One Martini backbone bead per residue (centre of mass of N, CA, C, O) as a GRO file, in nm:
protein
  167
    1MET     BB    1   0.331  -1.299  -4.620
    2ARG     BB    2   0.525  -1.333  -4.378
    3GLN     BB    3   0.477  -1.063  -4.257
    4PHE     BB    4   0.183  -1.090  -4.196
    5LEU     BB    5   0.214  -1.329  -4.009
    6LEU     BB    6   0.392  -1.178  -3.808
    7ILE     BB    7   0.169  -0.953  -3.736
    8VAL     BB    8  -0.046  -1.139  -3.649
    9SER     BB    9   0.121  -1.304  -3.421
   10LEU     BB   10   0.168  -1.012  -3.248
   11LEU     BB   11  -0.086  -0.893  -3.172
   12PRO     BB   12  -0.163  -0.998  -2.894
   13TRP     BB   13   0.066  -0.857  -2.765
   14PHE     BB   14  -0.007  -0.567  -2.827
   15ALA     BB   15  -0.279  -0.567  -2.709
   16ALA     BB   16  -0.177  -0.615  -2.402
   17GLY     BB   17   0.079  -0.547  -2.357
   18PRO     BB   18   0.342  -0.473  -2.178
   19ALA     BB   19   0.477  -0.482  -1.907
   20VAL     BB   20   0.481  -0.267  -1.619
   21ALA     BB   21   0.730  -0.086  -1.487
   22LEU     BB   22   0.882   0.045  -1.230
   23GLU     BB   23   1.051   0.238  -1.097
   24ALA     BB   24   1.349   0.276  -0.941
   25PRO     BB   25   1.479   0.323  -0.670
   26GLN     BB   26   1.684   0.600  -0.509
   27GLY     BB   27   1.642   0.492  -0.232
   28PRO     BB   28   1.547   0.368   0.038
   29VAL     BB   29   1.365   0.105   0.136
   30LEU     BB   30   1.008   0.091   0.273
   31LEU     BB   31   0.876  -0.088   0.049
   32THR     BB   32   0.729  -0.414  -0.010
   33VAL     BB   33   0.579  -0.580  -0.288
   34THR     BB   34   0.389  -0.871  -0.320
   35GLY     BB   35   0.266  -1.119  -0.540
   36HIS     BB   36  -0.034  -1.024  -0.706
   37ILE     BB   37   0.144  -0.852  -0.943
   38ALA     BB   38   0.215  -0.662  -1.240
   39HIS     BB   39   0.413  -0.435  -1.107
   40THR     BB   40   0.772  -0.395  -1.125
   41ASN     BB   41   1.150  -0.348  -0.996
   42ALA     BB   42   1.231  -0.638  -0.844
   43GLY     BB   43   1.146  -0.866  -1.023
   44ASP     BB   44   0.877  -0.989  -0.823
   45GLU     BB   45   0.888  -0.695  -0.715
   46ALA     BB   46   0.798  -0.392  -0.524
   47HIS     BB   47   0.970  -0.099  -0.477
   48PHE     BB   48   0.976   0.171  -0.223
   49ASP     BB   49   1.041   0.485  -0.179
   50ARG     BB   50   0.965   0.793  -0.055
   51GLU     BB   51   0.910   0.934  -0.327
   52MET     BB   52   0.717   0.725  -0.443
   53LEU     BB   53   0.504   0.754  -0.219
   54LEU     BB   54   0.472   1.059  -0.263
   55ALA     BB   55   0.361   1.018  -0.588
   56LEU     BB   56   0.121   0.941  -0.464
   57PRO     BB   57  -0.177   0.969  -0.369
   58GLN     BB   58  -0.296   1.177  -0.125
   59ARG     BB   59  -0.383   1.201   0.243
   60VAL     BB   60  -0.582   1.334   0.507
   61THR     BB   61  -0.611   1.218   0.856
   62ILE     BB   62  -0.846   1.309   1.094
   63THR     BB   63  -0.792   1.132   1.421
   64HIS     BB   64  -0.863   0.898   1.633
   65THR     BB   65  -0.691   0.677   1.852
   66PRO     BB   66  -0.601   0.393   2.051
   67TRP     BB   67  -0.276   0.520   2.061
   68HIS     BB   68  -0.401   0.820   2.126
   69ASP     BB   69  -0.497   1.103   2.314
   70GLU     BB   70  -0.529   1.265   2.050
   71THR     BB   71  -0.582   1.415   1.780
   72VAL     BB   72  -0.466   1.312   1.455
   73THR     BB   73  -0.239   1.383   1.188
   74PHE     BB   74  -0.247   1.222   0.885
   75SER     BB   75  -0.015   1.122   0.615
   76GLY     BB   76  -0.048   0.959   0.288
   77PRO     BB   77  -0.095   0.725   0.093
   78LEU     BB   78  -0.318   0.547  -0.069
   79GLY     BB   79  -0.389   0.217  -0.072
   80ARG     BB   80  -0.522   0.212  -0.362
   81ALA     BB   81  -0.287   0.349  -0.520
   82LEU     BB   82  -0.076   0.113  -0.459
   83LEU     BB   83  -0.236  -0.104  -0.593
   84ASP     BB   84  -0.246   0.035  -0.875
   85ALA     BB   85   0.067   0.061  -0.907
   86VAL     BB   86   0.098  -0.282  -0.883
   87GLY     BB   87  -0.140  -0.442  -1.004
   88ALA     BB   88  -0.348  -0.563  -0.820
   89GLU     BB   89  -0.494  -0.932  -0.782
   90GLY     BB   90  -0.667  -0.941  -0.511
   91GLU     BB   91  -0.836  -1.009  -0.178
   92MET     BB   92  -0.560  -1.004   0.006
   93LEU     BB   93  -0.359  -0.883   0.273
   94ARG     BB   94  -0.031  -0.900   0.393
   95ILE     BB   95   0.085  -0.721   0.667
   96ARG     BB   96   0.418  -0.622   0.746
   97ALA     BB   97   0.645  -0.569   1.009
   98LEU     BB   98   0.964  -0.526   1.139
   99ASN     BB   99   0.851  -0.729   1.394
  100ASP     BB  100   0.648  -0.942   1.218
  101TYR     BB  101   0.397  -0.848   1.223
  102ALA     BB  102   0.059  -0.952   1.117
  103ALA     BB  103  -0.210  -0.878   0.874
  104SER     BB  104  -0.521  -0.925   0.757
  105VAL     BB  105  -0.639  -0.742   0.458
  106PRO     BB  106  -0.887  -0.632   0.298
  107VAL     BB  107  -0.911  -0.484  -0.021
  108GLN     BB  108  -1.199  -0.355   0.053
  109ASP     BB  109  -1.093  -0.147   0.258
  110LEU     BB  110  -0.935   0.032   0.042
  111MET     BB  111  -1.188   0.082  -0.167
  112GLU     BB  112  -1.409   0.197   0.062
  113HIS     BB  113  -1.167   0.339   0.222
  114ASP     BB  114  -0.931   0.603   0.318
  115VAL     BB  115  -0.664   0.421   0.332
  116ILE     BB  116  -0.354   0.478   0.480
  117LEU     BB  117   0.001   0.535   0.446
  118ALA     BB  118   0.154   0.664   0.703
  119MET     BB  119   0.413   0.933   0.722
  120PHE     BB  120   0.258   1.130   0.893
  121MET     BB  121   0.261   1.323   1.205
  122ASN     BB  122   0.183   1.624   1.248
  123GLY     BB  123   0.407   1.680   0.994
  124GLU     BB  124   0.576   1.440   1.100
  125PRO     BB  125   0.799   1.203   1.032
  126LEU     BB  126   0.781   0.868   1.073
  127ARG     BB  127   0.933   0.694   1.291
  128VAL     BB  128   1.004   0.394   1.427
  129ARG     BB  129   0.942   0.502   1.716
  130ASP     BB  130   0.657   0.634   1.574
  131GLN     BB  131   0.539   0.381   1.382
  132GLY     BB  132   0.729   0.364   1.163
  133PRO     BB  133   0.725   0.450   0.829
  134LEU     BB  134   0.465   0.295   0.842
  135PHE     BB  135   0.074   0.352   0.878
  136VAL     BB  136  -0.228   0.203   0.915
  137ILE     BB  137  -0.495   0.421   0.829
  138TYR     BB  138  -0.809   0.482   0.951
  139PRO     BB  139  -1.127   0.665   0.933
  140PHE     BB  140  -1.256   0.675   1.216
  141ASP     BB  141  -1.434   0.930   1.254
  142GLU     BB  142  -1.595   0.891   0.990
  143HIS     BB  143  -1.606   0.558   1.084
  144PRO     BB  144  -1.700   0.430   1.375
  145ASP     BB  145  -1.719   0.123   1.291
  146LEU     BB  146  -1.393   0.085   1.277
  147LEU     BB  147  -1.419   0.065   1.583
  148SER     BB  148  -1.259  -0.248   1.600
  149GLU     BB  149  -1.073  -0.504   1.683
  150GLY     BB  150  -1.013  -0.605   1.389
  151VAL     BB  151  -0.938  -0.330   1.265
  152MET     BB  152  -0.706  -0.258   1.460
  153ALA     BB  153  -0.534  -0.503   1.373
  154ARG     BB  154  -0.475  -0.387   1.095
  155SER     BB  155  -0.312  -0.134   1.215
  156VAL     BB  156  -0.023  -0.125   1.101
  157TRP     BB  157   0.301  -0.076   1.219
  158GLN     BB  158   0.605  -0.074   1.065
  159VAL     BB  159   0.576  -0.093   0.761
  160ASN     BB  160   0.748  -0.339   0.493
  161ARG     BB  161   0.508  -0.523   0.391
  162ILE     BB  162   0.319  -0.669   0.102
  163ASP     BB  163   0.094  -0.907   0.035
  164VAL     BB  164  -0.072  -1.039  -0.233
  165ARG     BB  165  -0.383  -1.203  -0.232
  166LEU     BB  166  -0.649  -1.426  -0.325
  167ASP     BB  167  -0.754  -1.490  -0.003
   0.00000   0.00000   0.00000
């Protein structure tokens, strides 16, 4: 009887499953995700190195931007794939750059559009001096309505942190 009670008392834990942890980064951390996330690998944060970001579902976006003279080919992980990887449970992202510039980005943007965290521009890795290591890129040519001042302000470059928020 005691064993039966023990098993029954543990059923809710097994049904919910243990928290899923991300693999630990093997290289330098390019991105830290904090806030309302379910999957972590460094305390209550999720750290990603280059290889971990490249392992996420990728997308190529060919688009004009206000910051480049010609059409540019960007590639990198889909924003929604990153949110899935960390088990994000929020409505708003606070995306921060190396220089502490920050923008609030609705999670809905990443769900409705193929927003990427560009790691490459025209096939070359983005360096810090080239707006890297990560650059939030919207598919402007596919959705010209995205070329607004508000959305352009969300296109943070030199991204190193994302905080998932409820509001």
